[in-house]
Amino acid sequence: MDKHPGIGKNLLAAEHQTNYLEEGSGKPLFLLHGSGPGVSAWTNWGKVMPELAPHFRVIAPDIAGFGFTEFKADSKYDIKLWVRHLTGIMDALGIDKASFVGNSFGGALSIGLALFAPQRVDKLVLLGTPAGEFVQTPGLRSAWEYEPSMENMEKTMRLFPFNQDIITEEMIRTRYEASARPGAQDALRKLIPKPNSDGPTLVKGFPEASVAKIEAPTLVLHGREDGVVPPECGFLLARAIPKAELHLFGQCGHWVQTEHRTRFLQLVRDFCA
């Protein structure tokens, strides 16, 4: 069987054998993946890394418990561990400070780093990032309830983008293969609140008062039709973070970097230069 394209280099960080992808040279730019079944650095960023590599040293890790990084059943996966894991990756690579592009959960992790270790952060780009409090969306509910199969993967993935044409059989297959790894769904369920059997389920991100303390220049990107993390979260971040600007994409769901790839690349290159 061919090696999965998401398997790259390996290092040890926060006691986790960590898989990561790396391309290019220059100013360090971390790409942090979101959540969802079968998620990995490669599924989120594989198509944009070659376009950013001529401008930056691009590093896309699989966060502890996700993708092809080690999952430990006895570990408490929370923002403290994930921030420690991220700083451990930076230390292992000899990087004191970097810019971060975070998608959804990766955006929340970027916020956590900016709050707990602000000296490590240059600039932030937050895509479809949860913040404040909101009612759990069908996309997040489906991600929690997912059981590995090609059919279930397709059903879940179709809740993420606005344009259904971007979902290919290869995309479904590679994410399904990653989602079937032992422990993969367990890690995801530690991140997403269990849906209530009756009534709405509340999802809580960093509150407005916390994100207002972020010192780093921040670019907020959000899809107007995002059915996973509501656009109101993007508005909250742009309103609260002192040095923030917001770009709202029409006809766009949760995957800005895929659905509006050219514009995304232009914005990131200009903002993080």
PDB file of C-alpha atoms in Angstrom:
ATOM      1  CA  MET A   1       0.000   0.000   0.000  1.00  0.00           C
ATOM      2  CA  ASP A   2       1.350   3.452  -0.903  1.00  0.00           C
ATOM      3  CA  LYS A   3       2.254   5.811   1.928  1.00  0.00           C
ATOM      4  CA  HIS A   4      -0.543   8.256   2.710  1.00  0.00           C
ATOM      5  CA  PRO A   5       0.368  11.697   1.299  1.00  0.00           C
ATOM      6  CA  GLY A   6      -0.272  13.229   4.716  1.00  0.00           C
ATOM      7  CA  ILE A   7       2.663  11.408   6.302  1.00  0.00           C
ATOM      8  CA  GLY A   8       5.705  13.711   6.352  1.00  0.00           C
ATOM      9  CA  LYS A   9       8.506  14.290   8.849  1.00  0.00           C
ATOM     10  CA  ASN A  10       8.476  13.318  12.529  1.00  0.00           C
ATOM     11  CA  LEU A  11       9.538  14.956  15.793  1.00  0.00           C
ATOM     12  CA  LEU A  12       8.781  14.600  19.505  1.00  0.00           C
ATOM     13  CA  ALA A  13       6.749  17.374  21.173  1.00  0.00           C
ATOM     14  CA  ALA A  14       4.788  17.266  24.449  1.00  0.00           C
ATOM     15  CA  GLU A  15       5.539  13.532  24.692  1.00  0.00           C
ATOM     16  CA  HIS A  16       3.768  12.925  21.347  1.00  0.00           C
ATOM     17  CA  GLN A  17       5.410  11.526  18.227  1.00  0.00           C
ATOM     18  CA  THR A  18       4.364  14.308  15.878  1.00  0.00           C
ATOM     19  CA  ASN A  19       3.814  14.186  12.129  1.00  0.00           C
ATOM     20  CA  TYR A  20       4.385  17.406  10.203  1.00  0.00           C
ATOM     21  CA  LEU A  21       4.820  18.720   6.670  1.00  0.00           C
ATOM     22  CA  GLU A  22       7.424  21.344   5.792  1.00  0.00           C
ATOM     23  CA  GLU A  23       8.236  23.297   2.625  1.00  0.00           C
ATOM     24  CA  GLY A  24      10.072  26.479   1.690  1.00  0.00           C
ATOM     25  CA  SER A  25      12.375  28.836   3.556  1.00  0.00           C
ATOM     26  CA  GLY A  26      12.267  32.308   5.057  1.00  0.00           C
ATOM     27  CA  LYS A  27       9.910  33.657   7.725  1.00  0.00           C
ATOM     28  CA  PRO A  28       8.204  30.749   9.548  1.00  0.00           C
ATOM     29  CA  LEU A  29       4.496  30.319   8.852  1.00  0.00           C
ATOM     30  CA  PHE A  30       2.516  27.623  10.644  1.00  0.00           C
ATOM     31  CA  LEU A  31      -0.667  26.222   9.097  1.00  0.00           C
ATOM     32  CA  LEU A  32      -2.928  24.705  11.768  1.00  0.00           C
ATOM     33  CA  HIS A  33      -5.685  22.330  10.677  1.00  0.00           C
ATOM     34  CA  GLY A  34      -9.283  22.254  11.853  1.00  0.00           C
ATOM     35  CA  SER A  35     -11.251  19.413  13.417  1.00  0.00           C
ATOM     36  CA  GLY A  36     -13.592  16.942  11.731  1.00  0.00           C
ATOM     37  CA  PRO A  37     -13.321  13.230  10.923  1.00  0.00           C
ATOM     38  CA  GLY A  38     -10.143  12.300   9.065  1.00  0.00           C
ATOM     39  CA  VAL A  39      -8.652  15.760   9.447  1.00  0.00           C
ATOM     40  CA  SER A  40      -4.916  16.270   9.087  1.00  0.00           C
ATOM     41  CA  ALA A  41      -2.481  18.962   8.047  1.00  0.00           C
ATOM     42  CA  TRP A  42      -2.459  17.492   4.552  1.00  0.00           C
ATOM     43  CA  THR A  43      -6.251  17.470   4.086  1.00  0.00           C
ATOM     44  CA  ASN A  44      -6.476  21.145   5.077  1.00  0.00           C
ATOM     45  CA  TRP A  45      -3.290  22.521   3.545  1.00  0.00           C
ATOM     46  CA  GLY A  46      -1.808  20.102   1.003  1.00  0.00           C
ATOM     47  CA  LYS A  47      -3.062  22.097  -1.976  1.00  0.00           C
ATOM     48  CA  VAL A  48      -1.886  25.524  -0.733  1.00  0.00           C
ATOM     49  CA  MET A  49       1.507  24.708   0.798  1.00  0.00           C
ATOM     50  CA  PRO A  50       3.346  24.711  -2.581  1.00  0.00           C
ATOM     51  CA  GLU A  51       1.945  28.201  -3.295  1.00  0.00           C
ATOM     52  CA  LEU A  52       3.133  29.608   0.046  1.00  0.00           C
ATOM     53  CA  ALA A  53       6.519  27.848   0.116  1.00  0.00           C
ATOM     54  CA  PRO A  54       8.248  30.347  -2.240  1.00  0.00           C
ATOM     55  CA  HIS A  55       7.489  33.097   0.300  1.00  0.00           C
ATOM     56  CA  PHE A  56       7.752  31.416   3.735  1.00  0.00           C
ATOM     57  CA  ARG A  57       9.103  28.455   5.656  1.00  0.00           C
ATOM     58  CA  VAL A  58       5.751  26.665   5.824  1.00  0.00           C
ATOM     59  CA  ILE A  59       5.153  24.127   8.607  1.00  0.00           C
ATOM     60  CA  ALA A  60       1.879  22.204   8.883  1.00  0.00           C
ATOM     61  CA  PRO A  61       1.746  19.850  11.897  1.00  0.00           C
ATOM     62  CA  ASP A  62      -0.828  17.267  12.867  1.00  0.00           C
ATOM     63  CA  ILE A  63      -1.916  18.465  16.301  1.00  0.00           C
ATOM     64  CA  ALA A  64      -1.689  15.976  19.198  1.00  0.00           C
ATOM     65  CA  GLY A  65      -4.368  13.306  18.816  1.00  0.00           C
ATOM     66  CA  PHE A  66      -5.172  14.178  15.194  1.00  0.00           C
ATOM     67  CA  GLY A  67      -4.033  13.077  11.758  1.00  0.00           C
ATOM     68  CA  PHE A  68      -0.893  10.963  11.871  1.00  0.00           C
ATOM     69  CA  THR A  69       0.370  12.323  15.190  1.00  0.00           C
ATOM     70  CA  GLU A  70       0.230  10.030  18.194  1.00  0.00           C
ATOM     71  CA  PHE A  71      -3.032   9.668  20.131  1.00  0.00           C
ATOM     72  CA  LYS A  72      -2.849   8.643  23.795  1.00  0.00           C
ATOM     73  CA  ALA A  73      -6.047   7.324  25.317  1.00  0.00           C
ATOM     74  CA  ASP A  74      -4.981   8.418  28.814  1.00  0.00           C
ATOM     75  CA  SER A  75      -4.058  12.004  27.865  1.00  0.00           C
ATOM     76  CA  LYS A  76      -6.306  14.941  28.692  1.00  0.00           C
ATOM     77  CA  TYR A  77      -6.689  16.716  25.368  1.00  0.00           C
ATOM     78  CA  ASP A  78      -7.463  20.365  26.025  1.00  0.00           C
ATOM     79  CA  ILE A  79      -6.202  23.805  25.026  1.00  0.00           C
ATOM     80  CA  LYS A  80      -3.355  23.648  27.565  1.00  0.00           C
ATOM     81  CA  LEU A  81      -1.980  20.419  26.100  1.00  0.00           C
ATOM     82  CA  TRP A  82      -2.417  21.632  22.521  1.00  0.00           C
ATOM     83  CA  VAL A  83      -0.609  24.923  23.239  1.00  0.00           C
ATOM     84  CA  ARG A  84       2.188  22.986  24.962  1.00  0.00           C
ATOM     85  CA  HIS A  85       2.356  20.674  21.964  1.00  0.00           C
ATOM     86  CA  LEU A  86       2.553  23.604  19.555  1.00  0.00           C
ATOM     87  CA  THR A  87       5.295  25.374  21.504  1.00  0.00           C
ATOM     88  CA  GLY A  88       7.109  22.030  21.712  1.00  0.00           C
ATOM     89  CA  ILE A  89       7.030  21.769  17.911  1.00  0.00           C
ATOM     90  CA  MET A  90       8.411  25.305  17.626  1.00  0.00           C
ATOM     91  CA  ASP A  91      11.197  24.495  20.097  1.00  0.00           C
ATOM     92  CA  ALA A  92      12.095  21.265  18.293  1.00  0.00           C
ATOM     93  CA  LEU A  93      12.398  23.193  15.021  1.00  0.00           C
ATOM     94  CA  GLY A  94      14.377  26.058  16.576  1.00  0.00           C
ATOM     95  CA  ILE A  95      11.642  28.648  15.951  1.00  0.00           C
ATOM     96  CA  ASP A  96      11.197  31.366  18.584  1.00  0.00           C
ATOM     97  CA  LYS A  97       8.417  33.324  16.862  1.00  0.00           C
ATOM     98  CA  ALA A  98       6.152  32.715  13.876  1.00  0.00           C
ATOM     99  CA  SER A  99       2.924  33.683  12.163  1.00  0.00           C
ATOM    100  CA  PHE A 100      -0.021  31.293  12.342  1.00  0.00           C
ATOM    101  CA  VAL A 101      -2.820  30.507   9.911  1.00  0.00           C
ATOM    102  CA  GLY A 102      -5.481  28.579  11.810  1.00  0.00           C
ATOM    103  CA  ASN A 103      -8.551  26.921  10.349  1.00  0.00           C
ATOM    104  CA  SER A 104     -11.490  26.461  12.774  1.00  0.00           C
ATOM    105  CA  PHE A 105     -10.002  24.461  15.690  1.00  0.00           C
ATOM    106  CA  GLY A 106      -6.575  25.533  14.423  1.00  0.00           C
ATOM    107  CA  GLY A 107      -7.722  29.140  14.745  1.00  0.00           C
ATOM    108  CA  ALA A 108      -8.816  28.522  18.333  1.00  0.00           C
ATOM    109  CA  LEU A 109      -5.396  26.988  19.034  1.00  0.00           C
ATOM    110  CA  SER A 110      -3.748  30.054  17.475  1.00  0.00           C
ATOM    111  CA  ILE A 111      -5.783  32.254  19.820  1.00  0.00           C
ATOM    112  CA  GLY A 112      -4.715  30.098  22.761  1.00  0.00           C
ATOM    113  CA  LEU A 113      -1.063  30.519  21.832  1.00  0.00           C
ATOM    114  CA  ALA A 114      -1.495  34.290  21.376  1.00  0.00           C
ATOM    115  CA  LEU A 115      -3.009  34.533  24.875  1.00  0.00           C
ATOM    116  CA  PHE A 116      -0.770  32.103  26.783  1.00  0.00           C
ATOM    117  CA  ALA A 117       2.535  32.731  24.961  1.00  0.00           C
ATOM    118  CA  PRO A 118       2.183  36.047  23.092  1.00  0.00           C
ATOM    119  CA  GLN A 119       5.960  36.346  22.639  1.00  0.00           C
ATOM    120  CA  ARG A 120       5.836  33.378  20.239  1.00  0.00           C
ATOM    121  CA  VAL A 121       3.332  35.011  17.856  1.00  0.00           C
ATOM    122  CA  ASP A 122       4.031  37.461  15.037  1.00  0.00           C
ATOM    123  CA  LYS A 123       0.720  37.586  13.132  1.00  0.00           C
ATOM    124  CA  LEU A 124      -2.533  35.600  13.123  1.00  0.00           C
ATOM    125  CA  VAL A 125      -4.844  34.580  10.286  1.00  0.00           C
ATOM    126  CA  LEU A 126      -8.062  33.043  11.627  1.00  0.00           C
ATOM    127  CA  LEU A 127     -10.318  31.086   9.239  1.00  0.00           C
ATOM    128  CA  GLY A 128     -13.819  30.049  10.312  1.00  0.00           C
ATOM    129  CA  THR A 129     -12.726  30.226  13.943  1.00  0.00           C
ATOM    130  CA  PRO A 130     -15.145  29.635  16.833  1.00  0.00           C
ATOM    131  CA  ALA A 131     -15.438  32.354  19.462  1.00  0.00           C
ATOM    132  CA  GLY A 132     -17.967  33.318  22.108  1.00  0.00           C
ATOM    133  CA  GLU A 133     -20.932  30.999  22.488  1.00  0.00           C
ATOM    134  CA  PHE A 134     -23.191  29.574  19.792  1.00  0.00           C
ATOM    135  CA  VAL A 135     -25.650  26.745  19.177  1.00  0.00           C
ATOM    136  CA  GLN A 136     -23.980  23.621  17.806  1.00  0.00           C
ATOM    137  CA  THR A 137     -24.396  23.506  14.029  1.00  0.00           C
ATOM    138  CA  PRO A 138     -25.349  20.470  11.907  1.00  0.00           C
ATOM    139  CA  GLY A 139     -21.737  20.316  10.712  1.00  0.00           C
ATOM    140  CA  LEU A 140     -20.302  20.011  14.230  1.00  0.00           C
ATOM    141  CA  ARG A 141     -23.008  17.566  15.294  1.00  0.00           C
ATOM    142  CA  SER A 142     -22.301  15.358  12.292  1.00  0.00           C
ATOM    143  CA  ALA A 143     -18.567  15.404  13.072  1.00  0.00           C
ATOM    144  CA  TRP A 144     -19.224  14.153  16.626  1.00  0.00           C
ATOM    145  CA  GLU A 145     -21.700  11.460  15.530  1.00  0.00           C
ATOM    146  CA  TYR A 146     -19.556  10.205  12.633  1.00  0.00           C
ATOM    147  CA  GLU A 147     -18.715   6.480  12.478  1.00  0.00           C
ATOM    148  CA  PRO A 148     -16.020   5.527   9.923  1.00  0.00           C
ATOM    149  CA  SER A 149     -17.341   4.591   6.481  1.00  0.00           C
ATOM    150  CA  MET A 150     -17.053   6.084   2.995  1.00  0.00           C
ATOM    151  CA  GLU A 151     -20.790   6.865   2.983  1.00  0.00           C
ATOM    152  CA  ASN A 152     -20.729   8.603   6.367  1.00  0.00           C
ATOM    153  CA  MET A 153     -17.619  10.559   5.429  1.00  0.00           C
ATOM    154  CA  GLU A 154     -19.299  11.917   2.308  1.00  0.00           C
ATOM    155  CA  LYS A 155     -22.429  12.904   4.257  1.00  0.00           C
ATOM    156  CA  THR A 156     -20.363  14.795   6.835  1.00  0.00           C
ATOM    157  CA  MET A 157     -18.078  16.490   4.317  1.00  0.00           C
ATOM    158  CA  ARG A 158     -21.010  17.830   2.309  1.00  0.00           C
ATOM    159  CA  LEU A 159     -21.999  19.974   5.292  1.00  0.00           C
ATOM    160  CA  PHE A 160     -18.713  21.922   5.122  1.00  0.00           C
ATOM    161  CA  PRO A 161     -18.415  23.743   1.726  1.00  0.00           C
ATOM    162  CA  PHE A 162     -20.881  25.990  -0.106  1.00  0.00           C
ATOM    163  CA  ASN A 163     -19.992  24.571  -3.544  1.00  0.00           C
ATOM    164  CA  GLN A 164     -20.518  20.807  -3.464  1.00  0.00           C
ATOM    165  CA  ASP A 165     -18.441  20.315  -6.622  1.00  0.00           C
ATOM    166  CA  ILE A 166     -15.176  20.664  -4.687  1.00  0.00           C
ATOM    167  CA  ILE A 167     -15.813  17.360  -2.884  1.00  0.00           C
ATOM    168  CA  THR A 168     -14.077  14.609  -4.839  1.00  0.00           C
ATOM    169  CA  GLU A 169     -13.939  10.856  -4.407  1.00  0.00           C
ATOM    170  CA  GLU A 170     -10.212  11.121  -3.608  1.00  0.00           C
ATOM    171  CA  MET A 171     -10.938  13.682  -0.858  1.00  0.00           C
ATOM    172  CA  ILE A 172     -13.572  11.409   0.671  1.00  0.00           C
ATOM    173  CA  ARG A 173     -11.322   8.330   0.468  1.00  0.00           C
ATOM    174  CA  THR A 174      -8.210   9.919   1.994  1.00  0.00           C
ATOM    175  CA  ARG A 175     -10.182  11.448   4.853  1.00  0.00           C
ATOM    176  CA  TYR A 176     -12.010   8.186   5.461  1.00  0.00           C
ATOM    177  CA  GLU A 177      -8.690   6.301   5.641  1.00  0.00           C
ATOM    178  CA  ALA A 178      -7.344   8.762   8.199  1.00  0.00           C
ATOM    179  CA  SER A 179     -10.597   8.678  10.196  1.00  0.00           C
ATOM    180  CA  ALA A 180     -10.420   4.884  10.514  1.00  0.00           C
ATOM    181  CA  ARG A 181      -7.108   5.005  12.437  1.00  0.00           C
ATOM    182  CA  PRO A 182      -7.435   3.689  16.021  1.00  0.00           C
ATOM    183  CA  GLY A 183      -8.284   6.536  18.396  1.00  0.00           C
ATOM    184  CA  ALA A 184      -8.989   9.112  15.691  1.00  0.00           C
ATOM    185  CA  GLN A 185     -12.684   9.576  16.485  1.00  0.00           C
ATOM    186  CA  ASP A 186     -12.013   9.433  20.228  1.00  0.00           C
ATOM    187  CA  ALA A 187      -9.699  12.438  19.935  1.00  0.00           C
ATOM    188  CA  LEU A 188     -12.278  14.367  17.944  1.00  0.00           C
ATOM    189  CA  ARG A 189     -15.006  13.675  20.510  1.00  0.00           C
ATOM    190  CA  LYS A 190     -12.807  15.154  23.225  1.00  0.00           C
ATOM    191  CA  LEU A 191     -12.857  18.435  21.304  1.00  0.00           C
ATOM    192  CA  ILE A 192     -16.510  18.748  20.200  1.00  0.00           C
ATOM    193  CA  PRO A 193     -19.319  18.843  22.802  1.00  0.00           C
ATOM    194  CA  LYS A 194     -21.533  15.743  22.796  1.00  0.00           C
ATOM    195  CA  PRO A 195     -24.854  16.679  21.151  1.00  0.00           C
ATOM    196  CA  ASN A 196     -27.808  16.838  23.517  1.00  0.00           C
ATOM    197  CA  SER A 197     -30.528  14.276  22.831  1.00  0.00           C
ATOM    198  CA  ASP A 198     -33.172  16.975  23.290  1.00  0.00           C
ATOM    199  CA  GLY A 199     -32.772  20.704  22.834  1.00  0.00           C
ATOM    200  CA  PRO A 200     -29.848  22.706  21.487  1.00  0.00           C
ATOM    201  CA  THR A 201     -26.208  22.055  22.407  1.00  0.00           C
ATOM    202  CA  LEU A 202     -24.082  25.095  23.212  1.00  0.00           C
ATOM    203  CA  VAL A 203     -20.533  25.395  21.897  1.00  0.00           C
ATOM    204  CA  LYS A 204     -18.153  27.694  23.779  1.00  0.00           C
ATOM    205  CA  GLY A 205     -15.060  29.317  22.311  1.00  0.00           C
ATOM    206  CA  PHE A 206     -12.800  31.948  23.817  1.00  0.00           C
ATOM    207  CA  PRO A 207     -15.012  34.759  25.185  1.00  0.00           C
ATOM    208  CA  GLU A 208     -14.862  38.276  23.772  1.00  0.00           C
ATOM    209  CA  ALA A 209     -13.113  39.613  26.874  1.00  0.00           C
ATOM    210  CA  SER A 210     -10.265  37.133  26.351  1.00  0.00           C
ATOM    211  CA  VAL A 211      -9.693  37.683  22.643  1.00  0.00           C
ATOM    212  CA  ALA A 212      -9.676  41.436  23.289  1.00  0.00           C
ATOM    213  CA  LYS A 213      -6.270  40.860  24.959  1.00  0.00           C
ATOM    214  CA  ILE A 214      -4.633  39.594  21.743  1.00  0.00           C
ATOM    215  CA  GLU A 215      -1.774  41.904  20.807  1.00  0.00           C
ATOM    216  CA  ALA A 216      -0.837  40.396  17.437  1.00  0.00           C
ATOM    217  CA  PRO A 217      -2.087  41.876  14.147  1.00  0.00           C
ATOM    218  CA  THR A 218      -4.927  39.572  13.068  1.00  0.00           C
ATOM    219  CA  LEU A 219      -6.674  38.854   9.777  1.00  0.00           C
ATOM    220  CA  VAL A 220     -10.102  37.234  10.216  1.00  0.00           C
ATOM    221  CA  LEU A 221     -11.419  35.240   7.230  1.00  0.00           C
ATOM    222  CA  HIS A 222     -14.907  33.737   7.253  1.00  0.00           C
ATOM    223  CA  GLY A 223     -17.356  32.231   4.779  1.00  0.00           C
ATOM    224  CA  ARG A 224     -20.752  33.923   4.693  1.00  0.00           C
ATOM    225  CA  GLU A 225     -22.463  30.548   4.269  1.00  0.00           C
ATOM    226  CA  ASP A 226     -20.372  28.720   6.878  1.00  0.00           C
ATOM    227  CA  GLY A 227     -22.603  25.947   8.271  1.00  0.00           C
ATOM    228  CA  VAL A 228     -20.045  24.710  10.798  1.00  0.00           C
ATOM    229  CA  VAL A 229     -18.893  27.868  12.633  1.00  0.00           C
ATOM    230  CA  PRO A 230     -21.375  30.767  12.234  1.00  0.00           C
ATOM    231  CA  PRO A 231     -20.109  34.003  10.625  1.00  0.00           C
ATOM    232  CA  GLU A 232     -21.094  35.808  13.839  1.00  0.00           C
ATOM    233  CA  CYS A 233     -17.946  34.291  15.378  1.00  0.00           C
ATOM    234  CA  GLY A 234     -15.855  36.077  12.753  1.00  0.00           C
ATOM    235  CA  PHE A 235     -17.627  39.349  13.486  1.00  0.00           C
ATOM    236  CA  LEU A 236     -16.957  38.907  17.224  1.00  0.00           C
ATOM    237  CA  LEU A 237     -13.232  38.321  16.642  1.00  0.00           C
ATOM    238  CA  ALA A 238     -12.906  41.277  14.287  1.00  0.00           C
ATOM    239  CA  ARG A 239     -14.756  43.530  16.724  1.00  0.00           C
ATOM    240  CA  ALA A 240     -12.827  42.437  19.826  1.00  0.00           C
ATOM    241  CA  ILE A 241      -9.203  42.016  18.698  1.00  0.00           C
ATOM    242  CA  PRO A 242      -7.581  45.483  18.715  1.00  0.00           C
ATOM    243  CA  LYS A 243      -5.469  45.058  15.558  1.00  0.00           C
ATOM    244  CA  ALA A 244      -7.963  43.025  13.508  1.00  0.00           C
ATOM    245  CA  GLU A 245      -9.405  43.240  10.028  1.00  0.00           C
ATOM    246  CA  LEU A 246     -12.168  41.068   8.562  1.00  0.00           C
ATOM    247  CA  HIS A 247     -12.693  39.610   5.096  1.00  0.00           C
ATOM    248  CA  LEU A 248     -16.096  37.949   4.575  1.00  0.00           C
ATOM    249  CA  PHE A 249     -16.329  35.657   1.544  1.00  0.00           C
ATOM    250  CA  GLY A 250     -19.679  35.336  -0.229  1.00  0.00           C
ATOM    251  CA  GLN A 251     -20.712  31.920  -1.595  1.00  0.00           C
ATOM    252  CA  CYS A 252     -18.291  30.279   0.821  1.00  0.00           C
ATOM    253  CA  GLY A 253     -18.700  27.687   3.540  1.00  0.00           C
ATOM    254  CA  HIS A 254     -16.175  26.494   6.124  1.00  0.00           C
ATOM    255  CA  TRP A 255     -13.151  25.908   3.857  1.00  0.00           C
ATOM    256  CA  VAL A 256     -12.018  29.375   2.765  1.00  0.00           C
ATOM    257  CA  GLN A 257      -8.576  28.069   1.747  1.00  0.00           C
ATOM    258  CA  THR A 258     -10.166  25.567  -0.641  1.00  0.00           C
ATOM    259  CA  GLU A 259     -13.308  27.391  -1.792  1.00  0.00           C
ATOM    260  CA  HIS A 260     -11.576  30.735  -2.474  1.00  0.00           C
ATOM    261  CA  ARG A 261      -8.024  29.472  -2.810  1.00  0.00           C
ATOM    262  CA  THR A 262      -6.559  32.220  -5.030  1.00  0.00           C
ATOM    263  CA  ARG A 263      -7.867  35.094  -2.919  1.00  0.00           C
ATOM    264  CA  PHE A 264      -6.912  33.287   0.291  1.00  0.00           C
ATOM    265  CA  LEU A 265      -3.321  32.883  -0.899  1.00  0.00           C
ATOM    266  CA  GLN A 266      -3.089  36.524  -1.930  1.00  0.00           C
ATOM    267  CA  LEU A 267      -4.396  37.738   1.428  1.00  0.00           C
ATOM    268  CA  VAL A 268      -2.080  35.489   3.460  1.00  0.00           C
ATOM    269  CA  ARG A 269       0.992  36.386   1.386  1.00  0.00           C
ATOM    270  CA  ASP A 270       0.319  40.112   1.714  1.00  0.00           C
ATOM    271  CA  PHE A 271      -0.645  40.069   5.394  1.00  0.00           C
ATOM    272  CA  CYS A 272       2.144  37.794   6.671  1.00  0.00           C
ATOM    273  CA  ALA A 273       4.963  39.186   4.518  1.00  0.00           C
TER     274      ALA A 273
END
